[in-house]
mmCIF file of C-alpha atoms in Angstrom:
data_model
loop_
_atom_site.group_PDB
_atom_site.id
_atom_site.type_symbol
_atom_site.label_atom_id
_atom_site.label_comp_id
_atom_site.label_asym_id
_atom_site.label_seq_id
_atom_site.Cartn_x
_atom_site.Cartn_y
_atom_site.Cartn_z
ATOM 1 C CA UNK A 98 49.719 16.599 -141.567
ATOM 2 C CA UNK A 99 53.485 16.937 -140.492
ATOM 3 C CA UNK A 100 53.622 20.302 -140.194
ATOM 4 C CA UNK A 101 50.125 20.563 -138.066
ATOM 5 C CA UNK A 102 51.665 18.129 -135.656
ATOM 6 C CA UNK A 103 54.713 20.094 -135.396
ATOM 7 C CA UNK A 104 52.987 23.156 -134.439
ATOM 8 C CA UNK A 105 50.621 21.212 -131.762
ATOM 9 C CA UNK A 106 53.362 20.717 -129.170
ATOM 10 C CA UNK A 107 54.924 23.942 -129.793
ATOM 11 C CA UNK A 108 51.536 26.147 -128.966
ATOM 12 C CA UNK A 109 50.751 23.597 -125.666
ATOM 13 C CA UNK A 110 54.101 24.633 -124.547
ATOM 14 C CA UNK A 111 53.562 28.201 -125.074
ATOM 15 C CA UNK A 112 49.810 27.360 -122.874
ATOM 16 C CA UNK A 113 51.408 25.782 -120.480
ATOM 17 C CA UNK A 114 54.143 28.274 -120.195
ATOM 18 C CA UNK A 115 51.471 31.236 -119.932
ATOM 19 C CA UNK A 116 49.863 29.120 -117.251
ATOM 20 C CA UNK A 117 52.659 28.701 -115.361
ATOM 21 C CA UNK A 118 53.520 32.701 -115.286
ATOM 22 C CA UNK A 119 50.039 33.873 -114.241
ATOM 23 C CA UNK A 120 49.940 31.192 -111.460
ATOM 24 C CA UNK A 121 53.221 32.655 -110.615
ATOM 25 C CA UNK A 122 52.165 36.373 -110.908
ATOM 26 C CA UNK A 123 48.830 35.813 -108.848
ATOM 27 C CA UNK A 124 50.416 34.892 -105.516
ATOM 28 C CA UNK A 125 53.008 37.535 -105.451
ATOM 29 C CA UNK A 126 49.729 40.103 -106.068
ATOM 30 C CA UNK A 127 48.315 38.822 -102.654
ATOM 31 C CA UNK A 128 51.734 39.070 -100.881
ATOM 32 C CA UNK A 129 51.920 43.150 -102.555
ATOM 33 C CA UNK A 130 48.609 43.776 -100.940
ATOM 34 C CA UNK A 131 48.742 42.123 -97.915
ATOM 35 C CA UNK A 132 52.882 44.013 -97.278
ATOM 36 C CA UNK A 133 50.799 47.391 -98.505
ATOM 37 C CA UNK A 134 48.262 46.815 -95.676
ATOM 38 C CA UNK A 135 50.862 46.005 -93.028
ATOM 39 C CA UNK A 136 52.735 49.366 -94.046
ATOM 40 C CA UNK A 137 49.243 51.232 -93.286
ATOM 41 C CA UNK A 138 48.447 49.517 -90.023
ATOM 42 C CA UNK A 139 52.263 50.219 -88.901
ATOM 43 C CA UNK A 140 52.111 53.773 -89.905
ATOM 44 C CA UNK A 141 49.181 54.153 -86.796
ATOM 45 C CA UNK A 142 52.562 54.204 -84.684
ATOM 46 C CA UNK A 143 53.168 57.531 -86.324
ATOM 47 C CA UNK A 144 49.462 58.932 -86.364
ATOM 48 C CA UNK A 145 49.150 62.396 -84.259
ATOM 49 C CA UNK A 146 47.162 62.012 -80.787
ATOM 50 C CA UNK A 147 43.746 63.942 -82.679
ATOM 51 C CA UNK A 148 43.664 61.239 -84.773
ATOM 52 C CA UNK A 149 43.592 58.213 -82.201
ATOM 53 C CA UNK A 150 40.348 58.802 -80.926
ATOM 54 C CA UNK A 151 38.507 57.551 -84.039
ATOM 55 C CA UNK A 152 37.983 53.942 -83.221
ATOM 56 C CA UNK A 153 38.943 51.147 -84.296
ATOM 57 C CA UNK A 154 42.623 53.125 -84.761
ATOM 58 C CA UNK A 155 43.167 52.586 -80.760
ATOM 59 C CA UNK A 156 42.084 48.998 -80.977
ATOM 60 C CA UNK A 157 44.563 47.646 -84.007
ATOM 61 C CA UNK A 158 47.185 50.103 -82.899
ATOM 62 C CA UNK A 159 47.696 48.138 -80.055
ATOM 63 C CA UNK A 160 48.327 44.945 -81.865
ATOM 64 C CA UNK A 161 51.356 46.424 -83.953
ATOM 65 C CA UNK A 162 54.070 44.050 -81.956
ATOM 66 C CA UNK A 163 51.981 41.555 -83.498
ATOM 67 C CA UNK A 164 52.516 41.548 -87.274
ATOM 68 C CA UNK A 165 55.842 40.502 -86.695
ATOM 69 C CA UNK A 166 54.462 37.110 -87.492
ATOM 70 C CA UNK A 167 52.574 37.577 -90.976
ATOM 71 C CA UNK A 168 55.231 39.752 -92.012
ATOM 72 C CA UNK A 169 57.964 36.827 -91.345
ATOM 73 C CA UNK A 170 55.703 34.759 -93.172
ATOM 74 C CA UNK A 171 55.566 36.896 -95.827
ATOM 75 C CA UNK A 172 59.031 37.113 -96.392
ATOM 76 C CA UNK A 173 59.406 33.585 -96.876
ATOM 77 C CA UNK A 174 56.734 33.422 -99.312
ATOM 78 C CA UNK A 175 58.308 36.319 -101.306
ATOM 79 C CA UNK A 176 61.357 33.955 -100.893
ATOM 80 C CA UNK A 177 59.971 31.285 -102.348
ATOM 81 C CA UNK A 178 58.649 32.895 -105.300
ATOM 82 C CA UNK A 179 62.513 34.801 -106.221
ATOM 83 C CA UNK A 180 60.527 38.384 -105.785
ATOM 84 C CA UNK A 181 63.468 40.395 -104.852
ATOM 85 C CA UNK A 182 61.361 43.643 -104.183
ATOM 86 C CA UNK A 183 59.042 41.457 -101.872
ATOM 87 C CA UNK A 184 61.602 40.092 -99.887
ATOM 88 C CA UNK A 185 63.568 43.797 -99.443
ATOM 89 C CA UNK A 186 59.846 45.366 -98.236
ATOM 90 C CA UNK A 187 58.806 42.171 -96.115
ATOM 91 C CA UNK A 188 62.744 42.659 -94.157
ATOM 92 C CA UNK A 189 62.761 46.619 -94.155
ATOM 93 C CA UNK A 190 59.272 46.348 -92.104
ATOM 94 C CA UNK A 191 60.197 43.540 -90.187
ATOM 95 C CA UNK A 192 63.432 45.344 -89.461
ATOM 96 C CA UNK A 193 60.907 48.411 -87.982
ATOM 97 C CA UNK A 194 58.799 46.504 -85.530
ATOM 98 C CA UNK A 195 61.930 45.028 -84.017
ATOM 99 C CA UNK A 196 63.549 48.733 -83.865
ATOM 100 C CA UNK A 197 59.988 49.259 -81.690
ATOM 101 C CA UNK A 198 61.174 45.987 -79.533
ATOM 102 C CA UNK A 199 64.707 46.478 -79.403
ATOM 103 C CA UNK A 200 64.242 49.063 -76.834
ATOM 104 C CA UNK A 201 62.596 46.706 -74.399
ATOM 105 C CA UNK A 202 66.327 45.041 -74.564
ATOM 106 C CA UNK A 203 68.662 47.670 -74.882
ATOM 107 C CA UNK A 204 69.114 51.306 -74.559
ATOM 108 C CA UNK A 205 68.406 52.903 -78.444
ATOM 109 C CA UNK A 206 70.787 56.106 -79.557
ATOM 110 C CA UNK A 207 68.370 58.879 -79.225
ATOM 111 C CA UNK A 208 68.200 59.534 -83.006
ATOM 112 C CA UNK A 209 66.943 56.361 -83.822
ATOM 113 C CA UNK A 210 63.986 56.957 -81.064
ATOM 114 C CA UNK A 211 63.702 60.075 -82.480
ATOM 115 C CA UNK A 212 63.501 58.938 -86.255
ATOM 116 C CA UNK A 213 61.377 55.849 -84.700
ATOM 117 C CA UNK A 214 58.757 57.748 -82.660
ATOM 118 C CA UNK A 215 60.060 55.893 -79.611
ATOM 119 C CA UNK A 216 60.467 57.291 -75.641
ATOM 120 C CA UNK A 217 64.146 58.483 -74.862
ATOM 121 C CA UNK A 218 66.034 56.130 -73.123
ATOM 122 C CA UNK A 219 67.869 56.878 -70.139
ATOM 123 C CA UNK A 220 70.708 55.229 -68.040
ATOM 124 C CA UNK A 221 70.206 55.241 -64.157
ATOM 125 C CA UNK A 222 74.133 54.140 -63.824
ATOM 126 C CA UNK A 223 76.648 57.065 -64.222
ATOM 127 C CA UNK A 224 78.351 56.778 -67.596
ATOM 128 C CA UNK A 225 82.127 54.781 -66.565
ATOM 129 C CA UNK A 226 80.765 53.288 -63.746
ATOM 130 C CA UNK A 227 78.777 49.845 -63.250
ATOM 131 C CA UNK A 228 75.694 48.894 -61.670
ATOM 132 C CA UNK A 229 77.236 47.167 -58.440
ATOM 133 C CA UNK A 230 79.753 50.509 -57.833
ATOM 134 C CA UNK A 231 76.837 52.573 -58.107
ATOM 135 C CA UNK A 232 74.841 50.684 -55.309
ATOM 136 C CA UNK A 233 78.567 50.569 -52.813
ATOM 137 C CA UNK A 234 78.519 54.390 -54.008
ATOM 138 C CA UNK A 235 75.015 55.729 -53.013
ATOM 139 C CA UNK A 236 72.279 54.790 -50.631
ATOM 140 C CA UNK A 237 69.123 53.511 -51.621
ATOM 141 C CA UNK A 238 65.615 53.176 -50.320
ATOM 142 C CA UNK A 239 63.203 50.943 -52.067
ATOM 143 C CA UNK A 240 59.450 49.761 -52.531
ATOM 144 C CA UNK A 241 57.390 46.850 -54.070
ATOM 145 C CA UNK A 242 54.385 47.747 -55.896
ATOM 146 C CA UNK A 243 51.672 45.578 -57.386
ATOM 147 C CA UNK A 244 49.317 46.713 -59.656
ATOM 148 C CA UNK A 245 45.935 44.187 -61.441
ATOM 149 C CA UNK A 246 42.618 45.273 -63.619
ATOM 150 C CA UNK A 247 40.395 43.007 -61.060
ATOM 151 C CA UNK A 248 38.304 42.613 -64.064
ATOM 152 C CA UNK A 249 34.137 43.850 -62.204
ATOM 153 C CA UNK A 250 35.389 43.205 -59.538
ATOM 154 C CA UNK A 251 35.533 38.888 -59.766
ATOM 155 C CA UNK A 252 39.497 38.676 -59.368
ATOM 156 C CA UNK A 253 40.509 35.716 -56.890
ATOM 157 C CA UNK A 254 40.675 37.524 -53.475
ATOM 158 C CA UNK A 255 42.585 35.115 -52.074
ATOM 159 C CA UNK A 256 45.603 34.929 -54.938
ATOM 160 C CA UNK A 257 45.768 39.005 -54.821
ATOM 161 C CA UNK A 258 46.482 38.384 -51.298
ATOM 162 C CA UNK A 259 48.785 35.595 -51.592
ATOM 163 C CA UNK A 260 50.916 37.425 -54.377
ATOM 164 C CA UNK A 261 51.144 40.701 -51.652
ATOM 165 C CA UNK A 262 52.313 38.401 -49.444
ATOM 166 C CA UNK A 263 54.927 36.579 -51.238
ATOM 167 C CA UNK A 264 56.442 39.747 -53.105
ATOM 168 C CA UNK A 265 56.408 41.519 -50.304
ATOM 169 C CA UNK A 266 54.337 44.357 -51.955
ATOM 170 C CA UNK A 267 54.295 47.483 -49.913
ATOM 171 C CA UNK A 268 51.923 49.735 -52.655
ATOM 172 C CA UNK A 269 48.960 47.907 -54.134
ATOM 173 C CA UNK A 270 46.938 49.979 -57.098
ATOM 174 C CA UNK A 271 43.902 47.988 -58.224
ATOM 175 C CA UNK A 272 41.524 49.273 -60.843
ATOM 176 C CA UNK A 273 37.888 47.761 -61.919
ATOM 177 C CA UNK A 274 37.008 47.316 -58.030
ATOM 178 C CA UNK A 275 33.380 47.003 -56.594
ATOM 179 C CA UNK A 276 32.667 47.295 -53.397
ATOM 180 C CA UNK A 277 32.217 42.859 -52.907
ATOM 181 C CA UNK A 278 35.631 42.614 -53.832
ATOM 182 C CA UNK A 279 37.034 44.865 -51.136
ATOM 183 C CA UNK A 280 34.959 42.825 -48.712
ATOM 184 C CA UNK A 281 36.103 39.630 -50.460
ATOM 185 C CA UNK A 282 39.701 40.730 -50.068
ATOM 186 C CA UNK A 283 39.663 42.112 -46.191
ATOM 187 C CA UNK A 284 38.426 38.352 -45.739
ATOM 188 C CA UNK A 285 40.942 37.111 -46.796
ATOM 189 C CA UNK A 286 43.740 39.144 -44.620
ATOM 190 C CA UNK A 287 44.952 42.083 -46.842
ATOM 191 C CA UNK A 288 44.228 44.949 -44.330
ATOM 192 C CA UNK A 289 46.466 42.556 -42.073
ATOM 193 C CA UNK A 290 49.226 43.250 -44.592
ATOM 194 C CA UNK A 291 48.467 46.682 -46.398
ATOM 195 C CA UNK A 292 46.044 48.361 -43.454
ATOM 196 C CA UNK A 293 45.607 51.836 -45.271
ATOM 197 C CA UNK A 294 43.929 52.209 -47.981
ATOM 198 C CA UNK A 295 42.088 54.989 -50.401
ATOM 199 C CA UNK A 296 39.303 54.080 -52.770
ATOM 200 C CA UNK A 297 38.057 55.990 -55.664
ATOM 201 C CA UNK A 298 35.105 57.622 -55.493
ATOM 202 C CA UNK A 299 32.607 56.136 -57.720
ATOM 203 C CA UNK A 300 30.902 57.924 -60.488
ATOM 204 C CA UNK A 301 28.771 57.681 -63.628
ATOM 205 C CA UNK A 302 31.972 57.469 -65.683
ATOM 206 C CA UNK A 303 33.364 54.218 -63.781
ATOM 207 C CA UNK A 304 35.579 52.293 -66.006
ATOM 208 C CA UNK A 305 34.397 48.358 -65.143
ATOM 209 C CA UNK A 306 34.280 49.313 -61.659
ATOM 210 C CA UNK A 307 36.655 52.301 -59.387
ATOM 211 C CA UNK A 308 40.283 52.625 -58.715
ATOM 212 C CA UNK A 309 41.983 51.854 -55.067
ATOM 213 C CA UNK A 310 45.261 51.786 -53.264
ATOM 214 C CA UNK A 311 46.351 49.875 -50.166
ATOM 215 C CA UNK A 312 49.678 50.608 -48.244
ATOM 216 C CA UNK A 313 51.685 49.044 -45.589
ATOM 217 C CA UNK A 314 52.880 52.273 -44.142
ATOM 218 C CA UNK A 315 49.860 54.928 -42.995
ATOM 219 C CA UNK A 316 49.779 58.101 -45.829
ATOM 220 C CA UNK A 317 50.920 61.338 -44.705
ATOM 221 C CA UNK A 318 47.868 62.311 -47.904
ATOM 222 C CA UNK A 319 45.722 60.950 -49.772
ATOM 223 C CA UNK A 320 42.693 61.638 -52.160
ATOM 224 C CA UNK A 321 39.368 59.871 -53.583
ATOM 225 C CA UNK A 322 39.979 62.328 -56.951
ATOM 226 C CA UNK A 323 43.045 63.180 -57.043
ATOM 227 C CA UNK A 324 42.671 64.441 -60.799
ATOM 228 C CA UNK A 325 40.075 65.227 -62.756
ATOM 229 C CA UNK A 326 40.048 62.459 -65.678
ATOM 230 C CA UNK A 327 37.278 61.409 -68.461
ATOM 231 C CA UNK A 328 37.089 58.028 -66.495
ATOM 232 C CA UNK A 329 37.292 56.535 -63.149
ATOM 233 C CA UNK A 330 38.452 58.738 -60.428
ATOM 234 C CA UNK A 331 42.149 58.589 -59.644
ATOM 235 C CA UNK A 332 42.599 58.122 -56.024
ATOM 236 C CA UNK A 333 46.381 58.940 -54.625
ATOM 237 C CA UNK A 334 47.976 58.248 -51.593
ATOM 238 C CA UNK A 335 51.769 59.950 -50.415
ATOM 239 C CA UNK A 336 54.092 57.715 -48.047
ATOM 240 C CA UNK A 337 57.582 58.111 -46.858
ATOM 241 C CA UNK A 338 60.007 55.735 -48.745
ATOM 242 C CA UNK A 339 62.888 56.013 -46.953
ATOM 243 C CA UNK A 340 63.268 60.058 -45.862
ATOM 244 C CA UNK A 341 61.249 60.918 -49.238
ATOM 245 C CA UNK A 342 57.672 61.469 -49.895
ATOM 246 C CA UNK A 343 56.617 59.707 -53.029
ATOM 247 C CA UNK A 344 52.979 59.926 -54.136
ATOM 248 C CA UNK A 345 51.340 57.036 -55.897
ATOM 249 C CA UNK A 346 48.543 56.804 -58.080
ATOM 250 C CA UNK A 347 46.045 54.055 -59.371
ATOM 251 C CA UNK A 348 44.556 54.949 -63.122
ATOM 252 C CA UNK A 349 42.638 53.619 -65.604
ATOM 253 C CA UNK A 350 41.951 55.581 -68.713
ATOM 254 C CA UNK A 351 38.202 54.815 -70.573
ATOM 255 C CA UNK A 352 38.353 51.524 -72.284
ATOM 256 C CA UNK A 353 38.696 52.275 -76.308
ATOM 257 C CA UNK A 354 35.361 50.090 -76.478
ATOM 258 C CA UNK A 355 33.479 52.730 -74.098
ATOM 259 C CA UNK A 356 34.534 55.809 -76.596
ATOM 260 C CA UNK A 357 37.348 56.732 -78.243
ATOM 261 C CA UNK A 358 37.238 59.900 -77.612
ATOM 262 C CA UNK A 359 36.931 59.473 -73.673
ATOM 263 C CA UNK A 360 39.995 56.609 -73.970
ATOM 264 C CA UNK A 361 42.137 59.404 -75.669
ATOM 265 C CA UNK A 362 41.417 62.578 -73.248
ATOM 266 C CA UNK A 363 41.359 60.637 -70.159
ATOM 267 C CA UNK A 364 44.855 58.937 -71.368
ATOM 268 C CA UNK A 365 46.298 62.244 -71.722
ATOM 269 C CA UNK A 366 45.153 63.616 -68.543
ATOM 270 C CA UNK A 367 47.761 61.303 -66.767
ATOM 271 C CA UNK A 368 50.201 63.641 -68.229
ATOM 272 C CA UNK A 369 49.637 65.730 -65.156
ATOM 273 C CA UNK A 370 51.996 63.291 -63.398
ATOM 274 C CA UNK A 371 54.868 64.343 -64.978
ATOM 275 C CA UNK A 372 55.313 67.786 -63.202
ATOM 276 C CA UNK A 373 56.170 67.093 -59.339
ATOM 277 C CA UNK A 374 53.938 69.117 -57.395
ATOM 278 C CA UNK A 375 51.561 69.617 -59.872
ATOM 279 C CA UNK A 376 48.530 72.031 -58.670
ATOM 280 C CA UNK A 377 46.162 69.734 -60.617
ATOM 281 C CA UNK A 378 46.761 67.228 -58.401
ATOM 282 C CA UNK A 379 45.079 68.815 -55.170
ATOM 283 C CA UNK A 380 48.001 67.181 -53.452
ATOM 284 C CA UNK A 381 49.603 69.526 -50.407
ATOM 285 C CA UNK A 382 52.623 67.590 -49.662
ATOM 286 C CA UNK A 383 55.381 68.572 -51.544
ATOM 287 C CA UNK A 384 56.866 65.181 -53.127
ATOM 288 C CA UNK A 385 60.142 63.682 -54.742
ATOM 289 C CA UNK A 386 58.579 60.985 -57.135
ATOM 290 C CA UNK A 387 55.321 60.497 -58.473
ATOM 291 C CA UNK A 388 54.719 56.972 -59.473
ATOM 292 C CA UNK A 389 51.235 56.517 -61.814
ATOM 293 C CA UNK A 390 50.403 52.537 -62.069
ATOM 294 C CA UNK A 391 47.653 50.620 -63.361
ATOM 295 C CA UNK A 392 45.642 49.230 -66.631
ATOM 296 C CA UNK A 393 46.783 52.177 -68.744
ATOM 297 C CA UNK A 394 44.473 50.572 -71.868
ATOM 298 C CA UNK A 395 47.651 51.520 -73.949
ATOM 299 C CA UNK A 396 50.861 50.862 -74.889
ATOM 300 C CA UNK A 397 54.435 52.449 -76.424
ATOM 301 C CA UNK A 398 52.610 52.137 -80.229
ATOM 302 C CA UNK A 399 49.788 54.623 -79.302
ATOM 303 C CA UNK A 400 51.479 58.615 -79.871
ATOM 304 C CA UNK A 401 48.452 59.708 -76.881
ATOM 305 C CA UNK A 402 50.858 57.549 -74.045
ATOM 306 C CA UNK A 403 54.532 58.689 -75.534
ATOM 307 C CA UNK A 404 53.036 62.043 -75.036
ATOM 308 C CA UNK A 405 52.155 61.306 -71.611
ATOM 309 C CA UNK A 406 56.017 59.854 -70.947
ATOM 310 C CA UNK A 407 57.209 63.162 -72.837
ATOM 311 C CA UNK A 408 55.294 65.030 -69.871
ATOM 312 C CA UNK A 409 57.851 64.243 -67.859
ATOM 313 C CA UNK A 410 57.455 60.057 -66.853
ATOM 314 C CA UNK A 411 58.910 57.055 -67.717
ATOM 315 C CA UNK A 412 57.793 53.737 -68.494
ATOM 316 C CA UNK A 413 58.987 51.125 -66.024
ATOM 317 C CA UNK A 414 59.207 48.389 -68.643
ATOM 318 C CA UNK A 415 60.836 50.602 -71.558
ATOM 319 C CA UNK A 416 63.837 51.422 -69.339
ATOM 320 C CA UNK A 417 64.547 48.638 -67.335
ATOM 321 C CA UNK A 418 65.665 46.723 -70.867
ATOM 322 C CA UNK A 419 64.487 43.470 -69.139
ATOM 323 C CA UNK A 420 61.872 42.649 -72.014
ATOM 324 C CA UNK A 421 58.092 43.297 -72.380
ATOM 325 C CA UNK A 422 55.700 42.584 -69.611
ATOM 326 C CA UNK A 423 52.706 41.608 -71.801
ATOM 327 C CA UNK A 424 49.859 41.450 -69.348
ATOM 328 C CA UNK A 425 46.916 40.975 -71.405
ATOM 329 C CA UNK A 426 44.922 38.923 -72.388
ATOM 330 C CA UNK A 427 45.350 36.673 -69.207
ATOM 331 C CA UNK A 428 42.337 34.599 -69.189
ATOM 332 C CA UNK A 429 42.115 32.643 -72.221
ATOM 333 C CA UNK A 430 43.135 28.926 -71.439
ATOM 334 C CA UNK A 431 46.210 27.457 -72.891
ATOM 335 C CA UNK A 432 46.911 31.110 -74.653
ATOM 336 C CA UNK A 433 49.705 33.506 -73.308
ATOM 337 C CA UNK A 434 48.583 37.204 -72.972
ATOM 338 C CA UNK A 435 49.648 38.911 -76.025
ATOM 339 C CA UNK A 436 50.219 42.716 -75.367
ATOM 340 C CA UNK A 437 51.398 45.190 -72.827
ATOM 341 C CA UNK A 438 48.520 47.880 -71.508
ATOM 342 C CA UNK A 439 49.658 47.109 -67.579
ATOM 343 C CA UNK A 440 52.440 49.939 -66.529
ATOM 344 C CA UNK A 441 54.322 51.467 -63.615
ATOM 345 C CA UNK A 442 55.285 54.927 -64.567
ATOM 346 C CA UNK A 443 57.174 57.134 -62.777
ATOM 347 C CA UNK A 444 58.914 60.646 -62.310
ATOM 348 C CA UNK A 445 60.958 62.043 -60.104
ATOM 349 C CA UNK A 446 64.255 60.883 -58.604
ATOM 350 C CA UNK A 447 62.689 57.733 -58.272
ATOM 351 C CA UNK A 448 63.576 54.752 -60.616
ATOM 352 C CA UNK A 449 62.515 50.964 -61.257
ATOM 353 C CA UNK A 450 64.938 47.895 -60.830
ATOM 354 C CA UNK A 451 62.718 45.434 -61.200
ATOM 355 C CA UNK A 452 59.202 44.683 -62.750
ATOM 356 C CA UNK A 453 57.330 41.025 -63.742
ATOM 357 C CA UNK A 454 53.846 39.797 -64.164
ATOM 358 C CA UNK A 455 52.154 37.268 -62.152
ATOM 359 C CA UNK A 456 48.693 35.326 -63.344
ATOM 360 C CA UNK A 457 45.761 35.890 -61.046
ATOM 361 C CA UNK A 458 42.335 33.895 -61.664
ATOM 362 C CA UNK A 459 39.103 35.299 -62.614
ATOM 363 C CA UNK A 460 40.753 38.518 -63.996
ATOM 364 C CA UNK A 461 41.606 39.036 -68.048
ATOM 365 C CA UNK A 462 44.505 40.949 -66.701
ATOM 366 C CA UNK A 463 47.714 39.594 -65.340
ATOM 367 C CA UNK A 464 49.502 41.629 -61.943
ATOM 368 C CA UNK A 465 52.325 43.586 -62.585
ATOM 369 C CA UNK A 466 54.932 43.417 -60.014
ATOM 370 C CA UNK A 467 57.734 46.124 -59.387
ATOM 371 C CA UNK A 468 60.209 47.220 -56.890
ATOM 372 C CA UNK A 469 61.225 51.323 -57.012
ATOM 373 C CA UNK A 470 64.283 52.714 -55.764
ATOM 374 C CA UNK A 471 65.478 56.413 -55.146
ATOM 375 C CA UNK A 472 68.529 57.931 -53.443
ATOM 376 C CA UNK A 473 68.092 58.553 -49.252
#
């Protein structure tokens, strides 16, 4: 009877102790998979263009930034549970996503935006010299451009107008306009600021509604189609800023949710804006800049719009190292907009020095504000 009693407590420790492991062993499992899963979905940064088009890959490649936040969670639950190999894998991919940030901050060394898949990064200030003694050194002429999704058409007339008005906005690009908003929005005074204007033609392939650009100062050109794209017609329009002719462009590449396919080809087609003077534009003035703005449907994660900055433009956001401009979504209450698909690109001798976003009701997009500068 001794020795049976003896043995009791030494087998319930044993239980307990067995219990204790697997309980231990089954959490850590779940934080493997869920790291494993993270690794895939970040690897869509790499993914070539042909693959993009298959949905949802466009749709969850745009939410990369994101996982910043499960992963940090992660890394505290491998912390908790003393899993060394956890921990290393939840802080080597954390360390990645913020290497796809940091560049929204600060200018990366070109091998680690090569090794990263990332744009190249250049500085508009002559190496030695600063900012201000660049501006005392050269002359500048500059422009304030606006660009909004107007979501069918039901953005607030009167805000668009207010925000041309108080930013002093000199290009407007809208996309997903109807023909009751232009009305809506000539009520409301904005041919008394911006007078000239160039819609899109409309077509079967509309995307929400077609593309349009007001200016304050008449065109010397301008086009319903400037370039043939899967999508909504492009509509351009070439003014004088200072003593050089810059073109400007309103786009906006198919919606992933209308065809991946279509969101990836007419995406790429804005590559055409990288060559100045491009024939494919069907514009006859020759030009210094080209500037290409609007709801892009993309951002710096998909390969299909770093090919398009490879063409030969830059991303207004990416090099001004002022932090993202996250523009959408914009129109659920109480909940900031969580990604960046709104750009200003650009190419040319022209550059950005400024960019922000500004909420405008009734649209799921918010405005993205920029002033452009080149040389005179």
């Amino acid at each position: 009877m001794v020795s049976m009693s003896q043995e009791n407590p030494s087998r319930n420790s044993k239980n307990t102790l067995r219990k204790h492991k697997s309980g231990k062993k089954r959490s850590p499992m779940a934080v493997w998979i869920l790291l494993i899963l993270i690794a895939v979905w970040m690897g869509l940064h790499f993914l070539p263009t042909k693959y993009e088009r298959y949905r949802p890959i466009p749709d969850v490649t745009a939410l990369i930034s994101l996982l910043i936040v499960p992963l940090v969670i992660l890394f505290f639950v491998a912390v908790s549970h003393r899993s060394f190999w956890q921990s290393l894998v939840s802080l080597i991919l954390i360390a990645i996503n913020l290497v796809w940030s940091i560049g929204y901050v600060t200018p990366l060394p070109r091998q680690v935006s090569t090794i990263f898949s990332m744009p190249a990064q250049n500085s508009a200030v002559t190496p030695g010299q600063t900012a201000a003694q660049t501006a005392q050194t050269t002359q500048t002429a500059s422009v304030t451009v606006m660009t909004l999704n107007g979501r069918y058409g039901r953005a607030d007339a009167s805000s668009i107008v207010h925000a041309v008005e108080q930013n002093h906005v000199d290009v407007l690009c809208m996309q997903e306009v109807t023909e009751d908003l232009v009305k809506r929005l000539d009520q409301d005074g904005l041919t008394a600021r911006l007078p000239y204007s160039q819609l899109g033609e409309s077509g079967e392939n509309d995307n929400g509604g077609f593309n349009a650009i007001w200016t304050r100062q008449a065109p010397v050109e301008s086009h319903p189609a400037s370039l043939p794209i899967a999508s909504s017609n492009v509509p351009t329009a070439t003014i004088f800023v200072g003593n050089q002719p810059v073109l400007f462009a309103s786009a906006h590449p198919m919606s992933p949710g209308r065809g991946g396919q279509a969101w990836q080809q007419s995406l790429s087609s804005l590559g055409a804006f990288g060559r100045l003077n491009n024939p494919l534009l069907a514009n006859r003035t020759q030009v210094t800049s080209q500037v290409v703005m609007g709801d892009l449907n993309s951002n710096l994660h998909h390969t299909a719009l770093r090919d398009v900055l490879k063409a030969g433009l830059t991303d207004s956001g990416y090099q001004l190292h002022k932090g993202m401009n996250l523009s959408f979504p914009a129109s659920w209450p109480l909940f900031p907009a969580l990604i960046e698909i709104d750009h200003v690109l650009y190419a040319g001798g022209i550059h950005a020095t400024f960019l922000k976003t500004v909420a405008i009701p009734h649209t799921d997009h918010k405005a993205l504000i920029g002033t452009l500068a080149l040389e005179v």
